[in-house]
Amino acid sequence: GTWVLPSQILSFSLERPGPAPDGTCPPPTQAAKQDVSACAAWIWKSSGPLSHLLGRYGVVQHHVFQIVDASGAPVQPYYDAYVDYTKSHARQDEALADLLSIDFAAERGSFAVKREHPDYGMSAPHPEEL
């Protein structure tokens, strides 16, 4: 079935902004947040029950960047920026990774699901096979 809620209770939207001015994307490495945000592929907006009381601060906006294309190939420089950010802000929990059958592969700059899950017999292709 389908659930429908009035937007005053909970609202999520994904909008495609217009094109950024020519020559501004990708932004320089040390660009201001506003300049980087102008290059986002989408804007995710969310609001909740008290949003109308908070005015323009009641709608939270997240700028979403496309880091891979439809075939799974990295979209540069956004993919490398994503990998650099995650490496500097995340820690690898080896015990949890083993439990979830995740193989951290530093040389690939990301992670891949292990080929065989020991409990479920599930398999997933390695990135090189995609």
mmCIF file of C-alpha atoms in Angstrom:
data_model
loop_
_atom_site.group_PDB
_atom_site.id
_atom_site.type_symbol
_atom_site.label_atom_id
_atom_site.label_comp_id
_atom_site.label_asym_id
_atom_site.label_seq_id
_atom_site.Cartn_x
_atom_site.Cartn_y
_atom_site.Cartn_z
ATOM 1 C CA GLY A 1 0.000 0.000 0.000
ATOM 2 C CA THR A 2 0.843 3.639 -0.185
ATOM 3 C CA TRP A 3 1.062 5.959 2.791
ATOM 4 C CA VAL A 4 0.256 9.605 2.348
ATOM 5 C CA LEU A 5 1.035 12.276 4.929
ATOM 6 C CA PRO A 6 0.257 15.969 4.703
ATOM 7 C CA SER A 7 3.425 17.904 3.877
ATOM 8 C CA GLN A 8 3.007 19.902 7.119
ATOM 9 C CA ILE A 9 3.801 16.694 9.034
ATOM 10 C CA LEU A 10 6.681 15.335 6.973
ATOM 11 C CA SER A 11 8.015 16.345 3.593
ATOM 12 C CA PHE A 12 10.984 15.242 1.498
ATOM 13 C CA SER A 13 11.803 16.427 -1.989
ATOM 14 C CA LEU A 14 14.677 16.046 -4.409
ATOM 15 C CA GLU A 15 15.102 18.941 -6.801
ATOM 16 C CA ARG A 16 17.399 19.353 -9.761
ATOM 17 C CA PRO A 17 18.811 22.898 -9.689
ATOM 18 C CA GLY A 18 19.394 24.831 -12.868
ATOM 19 C CA PRO A 19 22.837 24.695 -14.445
ATOM 20 C CA ALA A 20 25.628 26.545 -12.682
ATOM 21 C CA PRO A 21 27.215 29.479 -14.539
ATOM 22 C CA ASP A 22 29.777 28.393 -17.133
ATOM 23 C CA GLY A 23 33.263 27.834 -15.794
ATOM 24 C CA THR A 24 32.238 27.522 -12.129
ATOM 25 C CA CYS A 25 32.071 23.711 -11.909
ATOM 26 C CA PRO A 26 33.949 21.897 -10.694
ATOM 27 C CA PRO A 27 34.838 24.487 -8.077
ATOM 28 C CA PRO A 28 38.444 25.180 -7.016
ATOM 29 C CA THR A 29 39.793 23.103 -4.113
ATOM 30 C CA GLN A 30 39.409 25.830 -1.480
ATOM 31 C CA ALA A 31 36.155 27.310 -2.827
ATOM 32 C CA ALA A 32 33.558 28.777 -0.468
ATOM 33 C CA LYS A 33 30.717 26.473 0.578
ATOM 34 C CA GLN A 34 28.236 28.520 -1.469
ATOM 35 C CA ASP A 35 30.351 28.073 -4.616
ATOM 36 C CA VAL A 36 30.696 24.330 -4.052
ATOM 37 C CA SER A 37 26.952 23.965 -3.413
ATOM 38 C CA ALA A 38 26.202 25.634 -6.747
ATOM 39 C CA CYS A 39 27.704 22.560 -8.449
ATOM 40 C CA ALA A 40 25.385 20.037 -6.755
ATOM 41 C CA ALA A 41 23.452 17.695 -9.027
ATOM 42 C CA TRP A 42 20.425 17.692 -6.697
ATOM 43 C CA ILE A 43 19.079 19.451 -3.612
ATOM 44 C CA TRP A 44 17.400 17.245 -0.985
ATOM 45 C CA LYS A 45 14.901 19.250 1.082
ATOM 46 C CA SER A 46 13.240 17.946 4.226
ATOM 47 C CA SER A 47 10.842 19.477 6.696
ATOM 48 C CA GLY A 48 8.831 18.372 9.692
ATOM 49 C CA PRO A 49 5.973 19.354 11.979
ATOM 50 C CA LEU A 50 7.575 22.530 13.372
ATOM 51 C CA SER A 51 9.124 23.746 10.120
ATOM 52 C CA HIS A 52 6.474 26.379 9.496
ATOM 53 C CA LEU A 53 7.296 27.962 12.868
ATOM 54 C CA LEU A 54 10.986 28.244 11.987
ATOM 55 C CA GLY A 55 10.520 30.019 8.668
ATOM 56 C CA ARG A 56 13.385 29.530 6.228
ATOM 57 C CA TYR A 57 15.340 27.629 8.918
ATOM 58 C CA GLY A 58 12.609 24.987 9.098
ATOM 59 C CA VAL A 59 13.515 23.408 5.767
ATOM 60 C CA VAL A 60 16.814 21.527 5.822
ATOM 61 C CA GLN A 61 18.685 21.435 2.529
ATOM 62 C CA HIS A 62 21.402 18.940 1.630
ATOM 63 C CA HIS A 63 23.372 19.377 -1.564
ATOM 64 C CA VAL A 64 23.845 16.048 -3.321
ATOM 65 C CA PHE A 65 26.676 15.416 -5.780
ATOM 66 C CA GLN A 66 26.816 12.682 -8.397
ATOM 67 C CA ILE A 67 29.925 10.615 -7.664
ATOM 68 C CA VAL A 68 29.315 7.749 -10.127
ATOM 69 C CA ASP A 69 27.585 7.660 -13.495
ATOM 70 C CA ALA A 70 24.895 5.207 -14.653
ATOM 71 C CA SER A 71 27.519 2.546 -15.421
ATOM 72 C CA GLY A 72 29.219 2.913 -12.027
ATOM 73 C CA ALA A 73 32.253 4.828 -13.313
ATOM 74 C CA PRO A 74 33.555 7.605 -11.024
ATOM 75 C CA VAL A 75 32.525 11.167 -11.865
ATOM 76 C CA GLN A 76 35.557 13.362 -11.253
ATOM 77 C CA PRO A 77 36.463 15.372 -9.269
ATOM 78 C CA TYR A 78 33.436 14.611 -7.077
ATOM 79 C CA TYR A 79 34.293 10.921 -6.555
ATOM 80 C CA ASP A 80 37.823 11.677 -5.350
ATOM 81 C CA ALA A 81 36.495 14.424 -3.048
ATOM 82 C CA TYR A 82 34.018 11.914 -1.572
ATOM 83 C CA VAL A 83 36.745 9.317 -0.984
ATOM 84 C CA ASP A 84 39.046 11.910 0.612
ATOM 85 C CA TYR A 85 36.239 13.119 2.881
ATOM 86 C CA THR A 86 35.288 9.633 4.034
ATOM 87 C CA LYS A 87 38.921 8.699 4.690
ATOM 88 C CA SER A 88 39.366 11.760 6.875
ATOM 89 C CA HIS A 89 36.049 11.475 8.759
ATOM 90 C CA ALA A 90 35.379 7.759 9.145
ATOM 91 C CA ARG A 91 37.099 4.963 10.955
ATOM 92 C CA GLN A 92 37.042 1.359 9.881
ATOM 93 C CA ASP A 93 35.522 -1.040 12.386
ATOM 94 C CA GLU A 94 37.091 -4.334 11.346
ATOM 95 C CA ALA A 95 34.862 -6.454 13.630
ATOM 96 C CA LEU A 96 31.670 -4.911 12.275
ATOM 97 C CA ALA A 97 32.988 -5.127 8.710
ATOM 98 C CA ASP A 98 33.658 -8.844 9.167
ATOM 99 C CA LEU A 99 30.181 -9.349 10.621
ATOM 100 C CA LEU A 100 28.620 -7.588 7.617
ATOM 101 C CA SER A 101 30.967 -9.279 5.116
ATOM 102 C CA ILE A 102 32.549 -6.035 4.011
ATOM 103 C CA ASP A 103 36.098 -6.143 2.700
ATOM 104 C CA PHE A 104 37.932 -2.848 3.176
ATOM 105 C CA ALA A 105 40.355 -2.486 0.320
ATOM 106 C CA ALA A 106 42.572 0.541 0.850
ATOM 107 C CA GLU A 107 44.085 0.242 -2.591
ATOM 108 C CA ARG A 108 40.647 0.736 -4.184
ATOM 109 C CA GLY A 109 39.924 3.766 -1.991
ATOM 110 C CA SER A 110 36.532 2.401 -0.959
ATOM 111 C CA PHE A 111 35.074 -0.947 0.008
ATOM 112 C CA ALA A 112 33.369 -3.889 -1.651
ATOM 113 C CA VAL A 113 31.078 -6.587 -0.345
ATOM 114 C CA LYS A 114 32.877 -9.913 -0.096
ATOM 115 C CA ARG A 115 32.045 -12.373 -2.884
ATOM 116 C CA GLU A 116 30.434 -14.971 -0.638
ATOM 117 C CA HIS A 117 28.518 -14.332 2.544
ATOM 118 C CA PRO A 118 29.251 -17.323 4.818
ATOM 119 C CA ASP A 119 25.750 -17.531 6.275
ATOM 120 C CA TYR A 120 23.526 -16.776 3.335
ATOM 121 C CA GLY A 121 25.402 -17.935 0.268
ATOM 122 C CA MET A 122 24.899 -14.493 -1.261
ATOM 123 C CA SER A 123 27.415 -13.138 -3.688
ATOM 124 C CA ALA A 124 28.198 -9.742 -5.116
ATOM 125 C CA PRO A 125 30.457 -8.749 -8.002
ATOM 126 C CA HIS A 126 33.726 -7.029 -7.335
ATOM 127 C CA PRO A 127 34.027 -3.500 -8.761
ATOM 128 C CA GLU A 128 36.408 -4.788 -11.457
ATOM 129 C CA GLU A 129 33.637 -7.084 -12.724
ATOM 130 C CA LEU A 130 31.038 -4.301 -13.087
#
